[in-house]
CSV table of C-alpha atoms in Angstrom, one decimal:
chain,number,residue,atom,x,y,z
A,1,UNK,CA,-42.9,149.8,-59.8
A,2,UNK,CA,-40.0,148.6,-57.7
A,3,UNK,CA,-37.5,146.4,-59.4
A,4,UNK,CA,-37.2,143.4,-57.0
A,5,UNK,CA,-34.5,141.7,-59.0
A,6,UNK,CA,-32.1,144.4,-57.7
A,7,UNK,CA,-32.9,143.1,-54.3
A,8,UNK,CA,-32.7,139.4,-55.1
A,9,UNK,CA,-29.6,139.6,-57.2
A,10,UNK,CA,-27.7,141.6,-54.6
A,11,UNK,CA,-29.3,140.1,-51.5
A,12,UNK,CA,-25.9,139.0,-50.2
A,13,UNK,CA,-24.7,142.6,-50.1
A,14,UNK,CA,-27.9,143.9,-48.6
A,15,UNK,CA,-27.7,141.3,-45.8
A,16,UNK,CA,-24.1,142.0,-45.2
A,17,UNK,CA,-24.9,145.7,-44.9
A,18,UNK,CA,-27.8,145.1,-42.7
A,19,UNK,CA,-25.7,142.9,-40.4
A,20,UNK,CA,-23.0,145.5,-40.1
A,21,UNK,CA,-25.4,148.3,-39.4
A,22,UNK,CA,-27.0,146.2,-36.8
A,23,UNK,CA,-23.7,145.4,-35.1
A,24,UNK,CA,-22.4,148.9,-35.3
A,25,UNK,CA,-25.7,150.2,-33.8
A,26,UNK,CA,-25.7,147.7,-31.1
A,27,UNK,CA,-22.1,148.2,-30.0
A,28,UNK,CA,-22.5,152.0,-30.2
A,29,UNK,CA,-25.8,151.8,-28.3
A,30,UNK,CA,-24.2,149.9,-25.4
A,31,UNK,CA,-21.0,152.0,-25.5
A,32,UNK,CA,-22.8,155.3,-25.6
A,33,UNK,CA,-25.2,154.3,-22.9
A,34,UNK,CA,-22.3,153.4,-20.5
A,35,UNK,CA,-20.2,156.4,-21.5
A,36,UNK,CA,-23.2,158.8,-21.5
A,37,UNK,CA,-24.2,157.6,-18.0
A,38,UNK,CA,-20.6,158.2,-16.8
A,39,UNK,CA,-20.6,161.7,-18.3
A,40,UNK,CA,-24.0,162.4,-16.7
A,41,UNK,CA,-22.6,161.4,-13.3
A,42,UNK,CA,-19.6,163.7,-13.9
A,43,UNK,CA,-22.0,166.6,-14.6
A,44,UNK,CA,-24.2,165.9,-11.6
A,45,UNK,CA,-21.7,164.8,-8.9
A,46,UNK,CA,-21.0,167.4,-6.2
A,47,UNK,CA,-17.4,167.6,-7.3
A,48,UNK,CA,-16.4,170.7,-9.3
A,49,UNK,CA,-13.6,169.4,-11.5
A,50,UNK,CA,-15.8,166.4,-12.6
A,51,UNK,CA,-18.5,168.9,-13.5
A,52,UNK,CA,-16.1,170.8,-15.7
A,53,UNK,CA,-14.9,167.7,-17.5
A,54,UNK,CA,-18.5,166.5,-18.1
A,55,UNK,CA,-19.6,169.9,-19.3
A,56,UNK,CA,-16.6,170.2,-21.7
A,57,UNK,CA,-17.3,166.8,-23.1
A,58,UNK,CA,-20.9,167.5,-23.7
A,59,UNK,CA,-20.5,171.0,-25.1
A,60,UNK,CA,-17.7,169.9,-27.4
A,61,UNK,CA,-19.0,166.7,-28.9
A,62,UNK,CA,-22.6,167.8,-29.1
A,63,UNK,CA,-21.7,170.9,-31.1
A,64,UNK,CA,-19.5,169.5,-33.8
A,65,UNK,CA,-20.6,167.3,-36.7
A,66,UNK,CA,-20.4,163.6,-36.4
A,67,UNK,CA,-18.5,163.5,-39.7
A,68,UNK,CA,-15.6,165.5,-38.2
A,69,UNK,CA,-15.3,163.1,-35.3
A,70,UNK,CA,-15.3,160.3,-37.7
A,71,UNK,CA,-12.7,161.8,-39.9
A,72,UNK,CA,-10.5,162.7,-37.0
A,73,UNK,CA,-10.5,159.1,-35.8
A,74,UNK,CA,-10.2,157.5,-39.3
A,75,UNK,CA,-7.7,159.8,-41.0
A,76,UNK,CA,-6.5,162.1,-38.1
A,77,UNK,CA,-5.3,159.6,-35.6
A,78,UNK,CA,-3.2,157.5,-38.1
A,79,UNK,CA,-0.9,160.6,-38.2
A,80,UNK,CA,-0.1,159.7,-34.5
A,81,UNK,CA,0.3,156.1,-35.5
A,82,UNK,CA,-3.1,154.9,-34.2
A,83,UNK,CA,-5.0,153.0,-37.0
A,84,UNK,CA,-8.6,151.8,-37.1
A,85,UNK,CA,-10.6,150.0,-39.7
A,86,UNK,CA,-13.6,151.9,-41.1
A,87,UNK,CA,-15.9,149.7,-39.0
A,88,UNK,CA,-13.9,150.4,-35.8
A,89,UNK,CA,-13.5,154.1,-36.4
A,90,UNK,CA,-17.3,154.3,-37.2
A,91,UNK,CA,-18.3,152.5,-34.0
A,92,UNK,CA,-16.0,154.7,-31.8
A,93,UNK,CA,-17.2,157.9,-33.5
A,94,UNK,CA,-20.9,157.1,-33.1
A,95,UNK,CA,-20.3,156.1,-29.5
A,96,UNK,CA,-18.5,159.3,-28.6
A,97,UNK,CA,-21.0,161.5,-30.4
A,98,UNK,CA,-24.2,159.9,-29.1
A,99,UNK,CA,-22.8,159.7,-25.5
A,100,UNK,CA,-23.0,163.5,-25.3
A,101,UNK,CA,-26.7,163.5,-26.1
A,102,UNK,CA,-27.4,160.6,-23.8
A,103,UNK,CA,-25.6,162.3,-21.0
A,104,UNK,CA,-27.8,165.3,-21.4
A,105,UNK,CA,-31.0,163.2,-21.4
A,106,UNK,CA,-29.9,161.4,-18.2
A,107,UNK,CA,-28.9,164.5,-16.5
A,108,UNK,CA,-32.2,166.2,-17.3
A,109,UNK,CA,-34.0,163.1,-15.9
A,110,UNK,CA,-32.1,163.1,-12.7
A,111,UNK,CA,-32.6,166.8,-12.1
A,112,UNK,CA,-36.3,166.5,-12.8
A,113,UNK,CA,-36.7,164.3,-9.7
A,114,UNK,CA,-37.9,166.6,-6.9
A,115,UNK,CA,-35.1,167.7,-4.6
A,116,UNK,CA,-37.2,166.8,-1.6
A,117,UNK,CA,-36.6,163.1,-2.5
A,118,UNK,CA,-32.9,163.7,-2.0
A,119,UNK,CA,-33.4,165.6,1.2
A,120,UNK,CA,-35.7,162.8,2.6
A,121,UNK,CA,-33.1,160.2,1.7
A,122,UNK,CA,-30.0,162.1,2.9
A,123,UNK,CA,-31.7,163.1,6.1
A,124,UNK,CA,-32.3,159.4,6.9
A,125,UNK,CA,-28.6,158.8,6.8
A,126,UNK,CA,-28.2,157.4,3.3
A,127,UNK,CA,-25.1,158.4,1.5
A,128,UNK,CA,-25.0,160.3,-1.8
A,129,UNK,CA,-24.4,157.2,-3.8
A,130,UNK,CA,-27.1,155.2,-2.0
A,131,UNK,CA,-29.5,158.0,-2.5
A,132,UNK,CA,-28.8,158.0,-6.3
A,133,UNK,CA,-29.0,154.3,-6.5
A,134,UNK,CA,-32.2,153.6,-4.5
A,135,UNK,CA,-34.2,156.8,-4.8
A,136,UNK,CA,-33.2,159.1,-7.6
A,137,UNK,CA,-32.2,156.8,-10.5
A,138,UNK,CA,-35.2,154.5,-10.3
A,139,UNK,CA,-37.4,157.5,-10.6
A,140,UNK,CA,-35.3,159.3,-13.3
A,141,UNK,CA,-35.2,156.2,-15.6
A,142,UNK,CA,-38.9,156.6,-16.2
A,143,UNK,CA,-38.5,160.2,-17.3
A,144,UNK,CA,-35.4,159.4,-19.4
A,145,UNK,CA,-36.8,156.5,-21.5
A,146,UNK,CA,-38.5,158.6,-24.2
A,147,UNK,CA,-35.5,160.9,-24.9
A,148,UNK,CA,-33.2,158.0,-24.7
A,149,UNK,CA,-35.2,156.1,-27.3
A,150,UNK,CA,-34.9,159.1,-29.6
A,151,UNK,CA,-31.2,159.1,-29.2
A,152,UNK,CA,-31.0,155.4,-30.0
A,153,UNK,CA,-33.1,155.9,-33.2
A,154,UNK,CA,-30.8,158.8,-34.2
A,155,UNK,CA,-27.8,156.6,-33.6
A,156,UNK,CA,-29.1,153.9,-36.0
A,157,UNK,CA,-29.8,156.5,-38.7
A,158,UNK,CA,-26.5,158.4,-38.1
A,159,UNK,CA,-24.6,155.1,-38.7
A,160,UNK,CA,-25.3,155.8,-42.4
A,161,UNK,CA,-22.6,158.4,-42.3
A,162,UNK,CA,-20.1,155.6,-41.9
A,163,UNK,CA,-20.4,154.9,-45.6
A,164,UNK,CA,-17.7,157.6,-46.0
A,165,UNK,CA,-15.1,155.4,-44.3
A,166,UNK,CA,-16.2,152.2,-45.9
A,167,UNK,CA,-17.5,150.6,-42.8
A,168,UNK,CA,-19.5,148.1,-44.8
A,169,UNK,CA,-22.9,149.0,-43.4
A,170,UNK,CA,-26.2,149.4,-45.2
A,171,UNK,CA,-25.6,152.8,-46.8
A,172,UNK,CA,-22.2,151.7,-48.0
A,173,UNK,CA,-23.5,148.5,-49.6
A,174,UNK,CA,-26.3,150.6,-51.2
A,175,UNK,CA,-23.8,152.9,-52.7
A,176,UNK,CA,-21.8,150.0,-54.0
A,177,UNK,CA,-24.8,148.3,-55.6
A,178,UNK,CA,-26.1,151.5,-57.2
A,179,UNK,CA,-22.7,152.4,-58.7
A,180,UNK,CA,-22.3,149.0,-60.1
A,181,UNK,CA,-25.9,148.6,-61.5
A,182,UNK,CA,-26.7,152.3,-62.2
A,183,UNK,CA,-30.0,151.7,-60.4
A,184,UNK,CA,-30.4,154.4,-57.8
A,185,UNK,CA,-34.1,154.9,-57.0
A,186,UNK,CA,-34.9,151.2,-56.2
A,187,UNK,CA,-31.7,150.5,-54.3
A,188,UNK,CA,-32.2,153.4,-51.9
A,189,UNK,CA,-35.8,152.5,-51.3
A,190,UNK,CA,-34.7,149.0,-50.3
A,191,UNK,CA,-32.0,150.4,-48.1
A,192,UNK,CA,-34.5,152.6,-46.4
A,193,UNK,CA,-36.7,149.5,-45.7
A,194,UNK,CA,-33.8,147.7,-44.1
A,195,UNK,CA,-33.3,150.7,-41.8
A,196,UNK,CA,-36.9,150.5,-40.9
A,197,UNK,CA,-36.5,146.8,-40.0
A,198,UNK,CA,-34.2,148.0,-37.2
A,199,UNK,CA,-35.8,151.3,-36.2
A,200,UNK,CA,-39.5,150.4,-36.1
A,201,UNK,CA,-39.1,147.5,-33.6
A,202,UNK,CA,-36.8,149.7,-31.6
A,203,UNK,CA,-39.3,152.5,-31.5
A,204,UNK,CA,-42.1,150.1,-30.6
A,205,UNK,CA,-40.0,148.6,-27.8
A,206,UNK,CA,-39.3,152.0,-26.3
A,207,UNK,CA,-43.0,152.9,-26.4
A,208,UNK,CA,-43.9,149.6,-24.7
A,209,UNK,CA,-41.2,150.1,-22.0
A,210,UNK,CA,-42.4,153.6,-21.4
A,211,UNK,CA,-46.0,152.4,-20.9
A,212,UNK,CA,-45.1,149.6,-18.6
A,213,UNK,CA,-42.9,151.8,-16.4
A,214,UNK,CA,-45.6,154.4,-16.2
A,215,UNK,CA,-48.0,151.8,-15.0
A,216,UNK,CA,-45.7,150.6,-12.3
A,217,UNK,CA,-46.0,154.0,-10.6
B,1,UNK,CA,-28.7,167.7,23.1
B,2,UNK,CA,-28.9,170.5,20.5
B,3,UNK,CA,-27.0,173.7,21.0
B,4,UNK,CA,-26.8,176.8,18.8
B,5,UNK,CA,-24.2,179.3,19.9
B,6,UNK,CA,-24.0,182.6,18.0
B,7,UNK,CA,-25.1,181.0,14.8
B,8,UNK,CA,-25.4,183.1,11.7
B,9,UNK,CA,-26.5,182.2,8.2
B,10,UNK,CA,-26.3,184.2,5.1
B,11,UNK,CA,-27.8,183.5,1.6
B,12,UNK,CA,-25.6,186.0,-0.3
B,13,UNK,CA,-26.6,189.4,1.0
B,14,UNK,CA,-29.6,188.0,2.9
B,15,UNK,CA,-29.0,187.5,6.6
B,16,UNK,CA,-31.4,184.6,7.3
B,17,UNK,CA,-30.4,183.7,10.8
B,18,UNK,CA,-29.0,186.3,13.2
B,19,UNK,CA,-26.9,185.4,16.1
B,20,UNK,CA,-29.0,182.4,17.2
B,21,UNK,CA,-28.5,181.1,20.7
B,22,UNK,CA,-30.6,178.1,21.7
B,23,UNK,CA,-30.2,175.0,23.7
B,24,UNK,CA,-32.7,172.1,23.5
B,25,UNK,CA,-32.5,169.4,26.2
B,26,UNK,CA,-33.2,165.7,25.8
B,27,UNK,CA,-36.9,165.0,26.0
B,28,UNK,CA,-38.0,168.6,25.3
B,29,UNK,CA,-40.7,169.5,22.8
B,30,UNK,CA,-39.8,172.8,21.3
B,31,UNK,CA,-42.2,174.5,18.9
B,32,UNK,CA,-40.9,177.2,16.6
B,33,UNK,CA,-43.3,179.7,15.3
B,34,UNK,CA,-43.1,182.9,13.3
B,35,UNK,CA,-44.2,184.7,10.2
B,36,UNK,CA,-43.3,183.1,6.8
B,37,UNK,CA,-39.8,184.0,5.7
B,38,UNK,CA,-38.7,184.5,9.3
B,39,UNK,CA,-36.1,181.7,9.0
B,40,UNK,CA,-37.8,179.1,11.2
B,41,UNK,CA,-37.5,176.3,8.6
B,42,UNK,CA,-33.9,177.3,7.9
B,43,UNK,CA,-33.2,177.1,11.6
B,44,UNK,CA,-34.6,173.6,11.7
B,45,UNK,CA,-32.8,172.4,8.6
B,46,UNK,CA,-29.5,173.5,10.0
B,47,UNK,CA,-29.8,170.9,12.8
B,48,UNK,CA,-29.3,168.0,10.3
B,49,UNK,CA,-27.2,170.1,7.9
B,50,UNK,CA,-29.7,170.2,5.1
B,51,UNK,CA,-28.6,173.8,5.4
B,52,UNK,CA,-25.1,174.9,6.3
B,53,UNK,CA,-24.4,177.7,8.8
B,54,UNK,CA,-22.2,180.6,7.9
B,55,UNK,CA,-20.6,181.0,11.4
B,56,UNK,CA,-21.1,180.2,15.0
B,57,UNK,CA,-21.3,176.8,16.7
B,58,UNK,CA,-24.0,174.2,16.3
B,59,UNK,CA,-23.7,170.9,18.2
B,60,UNK,CA,-26.0,167.9,18.4
B,61,UNK,CA,-25.0,165.4,21.1
B,62,UNK,CA,-21.8,167.3,21.6
B,63,UNK,CA,-20.8,166.7,18.0
B,64,UNK,CA,-20.1,169.8,15.9
B,65,UNK,CA,-22.5,169.7,12.9
B,66,UNK,CA,-20.5,171.8,10.5
B,67,UNK,CA,-17.1,170.4,11.3
B,68,UNK,CA,-15.3,168.8,8.3
B,69,UNK,CA,-14.4,165.9,10.6
B,70,UNK,CA,-18.0,165.1,11.4
B,71,UNK,CA,-19.5,162.1,9.7
B,72,UNK,CA,-22.8,163.7,8.8
B,73,UNK,CA,-24.4,160.4,7.7
B,74,UNK,CA,-23.6,158.9,11.1
B,75,UNK,CA,-25.1,161.9,12.9
B,76,UNK,CA,-28.3,161.9,10.7
B,77,UNK,CA,-29.1,158.3,11.8
B,78,UNK,CA,-30.0,159.8,15.1
B,79,UNK,CA,-32.1,162.7,13.7
B,80,UNK,CA,-35.5,161.9,12.0
B,81,UNK,CA,-37.1,164.4,9.8
B,82,UNK,CA,-40.6,165.0,8.6
B,83,UNK,CA,-41.3,167.4,5.8
B,84,UNK,CA,-44.2,169.5,4.8
B,85,UNK,CA,-44.7,167.6,1.6
B,86,UNK,CA,-43.9,164.2,3.1
B,87,UNK,CA,-41.5,163.2,0.3
B,88,UNK,CA,-42.3,159.5,0.5
B,89,UNK,CA,-40.5,157.5,-2.2
B,90,UNK,CA,-43.2,157.1,-4.9
B,91,UNK,CA,-41.7,154.0,-6.5
B,92,UNK,CA,-41.6,152.1,-3.2
B,93,UNK,CA,-44.4,150.7,-1.1
B,94,UNK,CA,-45.2,152.0,2.3
B,95,UNK,CA,-43.3,149.1,3.9
B,96,UNK,CA,-40.3,149.6,1.6
B,97,UNK,CA,-40.3,153.3,2.3
B,98,UNK,CA,-39.9,152.6,6.0
B,99,UNK,CA,-37.5,149.7,5.7
B,100,UNK,CA,-34.9,151.3,3.3
B,101,UNK,CA,-32.8,153.3,5.8
B,102,UNK,CA,-32.8,150.8,8.6
B,103,UNK,CA,-31.5,148.2,6.1
B,104,UNK,CA,-29.1,150.3,4.2
B,105,UNK,CA,-27.9,152.6,6.9
B,106,UNK,CA,-28.2,150.5,10.1
B,107,UNK,CA,-27.5,147.2,8.3
B,108,UNK,CA,-30.6,145.5,9.7
B,109,UNK,CA,-31.8,142.3,8.1
B,110,UNK,CA,-34.9,142.4,5.9
B,111,UNK,CA,-36.8,140.4,8.5
B,112,UNK,CA,-35.9,142.7,11.3
B,113,UNK,CA,-36.5,145.9,9.3
B,114,UNK,CA,-39.9,144.6,8.4
B,115,UNK,CA,-40.8,143.8,12.0
B,116,UNK,CA,-39.8,147.3,13.0
B,117,UNK,CA,-41.7,148.9,10.1
B,118,UNK,CA,-44.9,147.0,10.9
B,119,UNK,CA,-44.5,148.0,14.6
B,120,UNK,CA,-44.4,151.7,13.7
B,121,UNK,CA,-47.1,151.5,11.1
B,122,UNK,CA,-49.3,150.0,13.8
B,123,UNK,CA,-48.3,152.9,16.0
B,124,UNK,CA,-49.3,155.6,13.5
B,125,UNK,CA,-52.5,153.7,13.0
B,126,UNK,CA,-52.3,152.4,9.4
B,127,UNK,CA,-51.0,148.8,9.5
B,128,UNK,CA,-53.4,147.9,6.7
B,129,UNK,CA,-51.6,150.2,4.2
B,130,UNK,CA,-48.3,148.3,4.4
B,131,UNK,CA,-48.3,147.2,0.8
B,132,UNK,CA,-49.9,150.3,-0.7
B,133,UNK,CA,-48.0,152.8,-2.8
B,134,UNK,CA,-47.8,156.4,-1.5
B,135,UNK,CA,-50.0,157.6,-4.4
B,136,UNK,CA,-52.8,155.5,-3.0
B,137,UNK,CA,-52.9,157.2,0.4
B,138,UNK,CA,-54.5,160.4,1.6
B,139,UNK,CA,-52.2,163.3,2.7
B,140,UNK,CA,-52.7,162.5,6.3
B,141,UNK,CA,-51.9,158.9,5.8
B,142,UNK,CA,-48.8,159.8,3.8
B,143,UNK,CA,-47.6,162.1,6.6
B,144,UNK,CA,-48.1,159.3,9.2
B,145,UNK,CA,-46.1,157.0,7.0
B,146,UNK,CA,-43.4,159.6,6.8
B,147,UNK,CA,-43.4,159.8,10.6
B,148,UNK,CA,-43.1,156.0,10.9
B,149,UNK,CA,-40.2,156.2,8.4
B,150,UNK,CA,-38.4,158.6,10.7
B,151,UNK,CA,-39.1,156.6,13.8
B,152,UNK,CA,-38.0,153.3,12.3
B,153,UNK,CA,-34.4,154.6,12.7
B,154,UNK,CA,-34.9,154.9,16.4
B,155,UNK,CA,-33.6,158.4,16.4
B,156,UNK,CA,-33.0,160.5,19.5
B,157,UNK,CA,-34.4,163.6,17.9
B,158,UNK,CA,-37.3,164.2,15.5
B,159,UNK,CA,-37.5,167.3,13.4
B,160,UNK,CA,-40.9,168.4,12.0
B,161,UNK,CA,-41.0,171.0,9.3
B,162,UNK,CA,-44.6,172.3,9.0
B,163,UNK,CA,-45.9,168.7,9.1
B,164,UNK,CA,-49.6,169.7,8.7
B,165,UNK,CA,-49.4,172.7,6.4
B,166,UNK,CA,-50.0,170.8,3.2
B,167,UNK,CA,-52.9,168.7,4.6
B,168,UNK,CA,-56.6,169.1,4.2
B,169,UNK,CA,-58.1,170.4,7.4
B,170,UNK,CA,-59.8,167.1,8.1
B,171,UNK,CA,-56.5,165.3,8.1
B,172,UNK,CA,-54.6,167.6,10.4
B,173,UNK,CA,-56.0,166.0,13.6
B,174,UNK,CA,-54.8,162.5,12.8
B,175,UNK,CA,-51.2,163.7,12.3
B,176,UNK,CA,-51.2,165.9,15.4
B,177,UNK,CA,-52.5,163.0,17.4
B,178,UNK,CA,-49.5,160.9,16.4
B,179,UNK,CA,-47.1,163.7,17.2
B,180,UNK,CA,-48.8,164.3,20.6
B,181,UNK,CA,-48.4,160.6,21.5
B,182,UNK,CA,-44.7,160.8,20.5
B,183,UNK,CA,-44.2,163.9,22.7
B,184,UNK,CA,-45.8,162.1,25.7
B,185,UNK,CA,-43.3,159.2,25.3
B,186,UNK,CA,-40.5,161.6,25.8
B,187,UNK,CA,-39.2,162.0,22.3
B,188,UNK,CA,-37.0,165.1,21.8
B,189,UNK,CA,-38.9,167.1,19.2
B,190,UNK,CA,-38.3,170.3,17.3
B,191,UNK,CA,-41.5,171.4,15.5
B,192,UNK,CA,-42.0,174.2,13.1
B,193,UNK,CA,-45.7,174.7,12.8
B,194,UNK,CA,-48.7,177.1,12.7
B,195,UNK,CA,-50.8,174.8,14.9
B,196,UNK,CA,-51.1,177.0,18.0
B,197,UNK,CA,-53.3,174.4,19.7
B,198,UNK,CA,-50.5,171.8,19.4
B,199,UNK,CA,-48.0,174.3,20.7
B,200,UNK,CA,-50.2,175.2,23.7
B,201,UNK,CA,-51.0,171.6,24.5
B,202,UNK,CA,-47.7,169.7,24.2
B,203,UNK,CA,-44.8,172.1,23.8
B,204,UNK,CA,-42.4,172.6,26.7
B,205,UNK,CA,-41.1,175.8,25.1
B,206,UNK,CA,-42.3,178.1,22.3
B,207,UNK,CA,-39.7,179.9,20.3
B,208,UNK,CA,-40.9,183.0,18.4
B,209,UNK,CA,-38.7,184.0,15.5
B,210,UNK,CA,-38.9,187.0,13.2
B,211,UNK,CA,-36.5,188.3,10.5
B,212,UNK,CA,-34.0,185.6,11.5
B,213,UNK,CA,-33.9,186.5,15.2
B,214,UNK,CA,-35.2,184.7,18.2
B,215,UNK,CA,-37.6,187.2,19.9
B,216,UNK,CA,-39.1,185.0,22.5
B,217,UNK,CA,-38.3,181.8,24.2
B,218,UNK,CA,-40.9,181.0,26.8
B,219,UNK,CA,-43.2,178.3,28.0
B,220,UNK,CA,-46.5,178.2,26.1
B,221,UNK,CA,-48.8,179.4,28.9
B,222,UNK,CA,-46.7,182.4,29.3
B,223,UNK,CA,-46.2,183.1,25.6
B,224,UNK,CA,-49.8,182.8,24.6
B,225,UNK,CA,-51.2,184.8,27.6
B,226,UNK,CA,-48.7,187.6,27.7
B,227,UNK,CA,-46.1,187.7,24.9
B,228,UNK,CA,-43.4,190.3,25.7
B,229,UNK,CA,-42.5,191.4,22.3
B,230,UNK,CA,-44.8,193.7,20.2
B,231,UNK,CA,-44.1,191.6,17.1
B,232,UNK,CA,-45.2,188.5,18.8
B,233,UNK,CA,-48.4,190.2,20.0
B,234,UNK,CA,-49.2,191.3,16.5
B,235,UNK,CA,-48.5,187.8,15.1
B,236,UNK,CA,-50.7,186.1,17.7
B,237,UNK,CA,-53.6,188.6,17.2
B,238,UNK,CA,-53.5,188.1,13.5
B,239,UNK,CA,-53.6,184.3,13.9
B,240,UNK,CA,-56.4,184.2,16.4
B,241,UNK,CA,-58.6,186.9,14.8
B,242,UNK,CA,-59.2,185.7,11.4
């Protein structure tokens, strides 16, 4: 049976970890969505140099471990005189890493809108940007929601890696509590439950959004 | 109004359009026919630069289509286009489909754009569908909305790319009727179609194209009764004897 005294006696640390995970996730979610959209635009725009930059970004950051990005920012950049706290380095690393996946999801969504839609819009005199804004993106967003939801869930879970740089999030607090009390099993079960408090509603919200957007068509 | 002069187009090694010379005057209704893969749709799509040409001169209203200096969006305001598969915007209502370009491209007010949209919906015979979504309409209705969408920009030229080819046979008539009415009002029209009845009845000229070349350019009576080229005779006999 689970030992709930572990939870009640250390509730302050659990809550602190939960709060930090929530904040890191939220910041990285917003940051990676904005950065990912920008990179997706780079990849799709009819301008070759932008395509190259976008492709390089995606292929680089998607294909190296998150941990390496994190270490580079936390212990690599200080060599150049740029210092971040564990919390800051973690947020930046998560944002950079997740943005690569989000860019791909958005790009795939935009490309899945039939090219006849672009032709119809452009032939009526709309500019490229207007066509994107009024015709393509509103249709792409419906296609993009499920893969985007997956990326956000991954982001929350990946934030556990930040324990390595002492970002103060859930996993880190769990490690602290278990090393202090020598209780491992119960602590990590409680930590897992705290992650679920974030991810399950997120998952539910994404499903709801997907359904309501599908209905509007 | 539209002038092709020694226009060529290549897709890699494939020579799609070969030395096209063609002039279309204001108010003319020109029907382009030919076997599939002959380049007739490509020819049409060059006129509003959905396809670029490889060399030669192509002018619309004395403006060079493929010149770097040409503001293509400005030129396209004046050229409406109707596609085989309609390409209505599925996330917008019929009315919004028609109002979008007049508001965003011509800068019309919402009120004005709506008035225009309703006028053209009336004209194509489906004013009651103003607030429906495209998915709720039949193919024929969708194509008529697409025509209204093109007309709402008050273009000088309308291009039709096989407008009835994706329709159930029952729906073809209603779309052709709208096009015939438009032709009678003096709209400059370039129509790629397999509807020989339409060509015979309303076209001023019929262009027969095969393997990227214009083989015949004649008035419909002449073309259908005594085509000059062997390839055109063969094409017509196959169409009429099936």
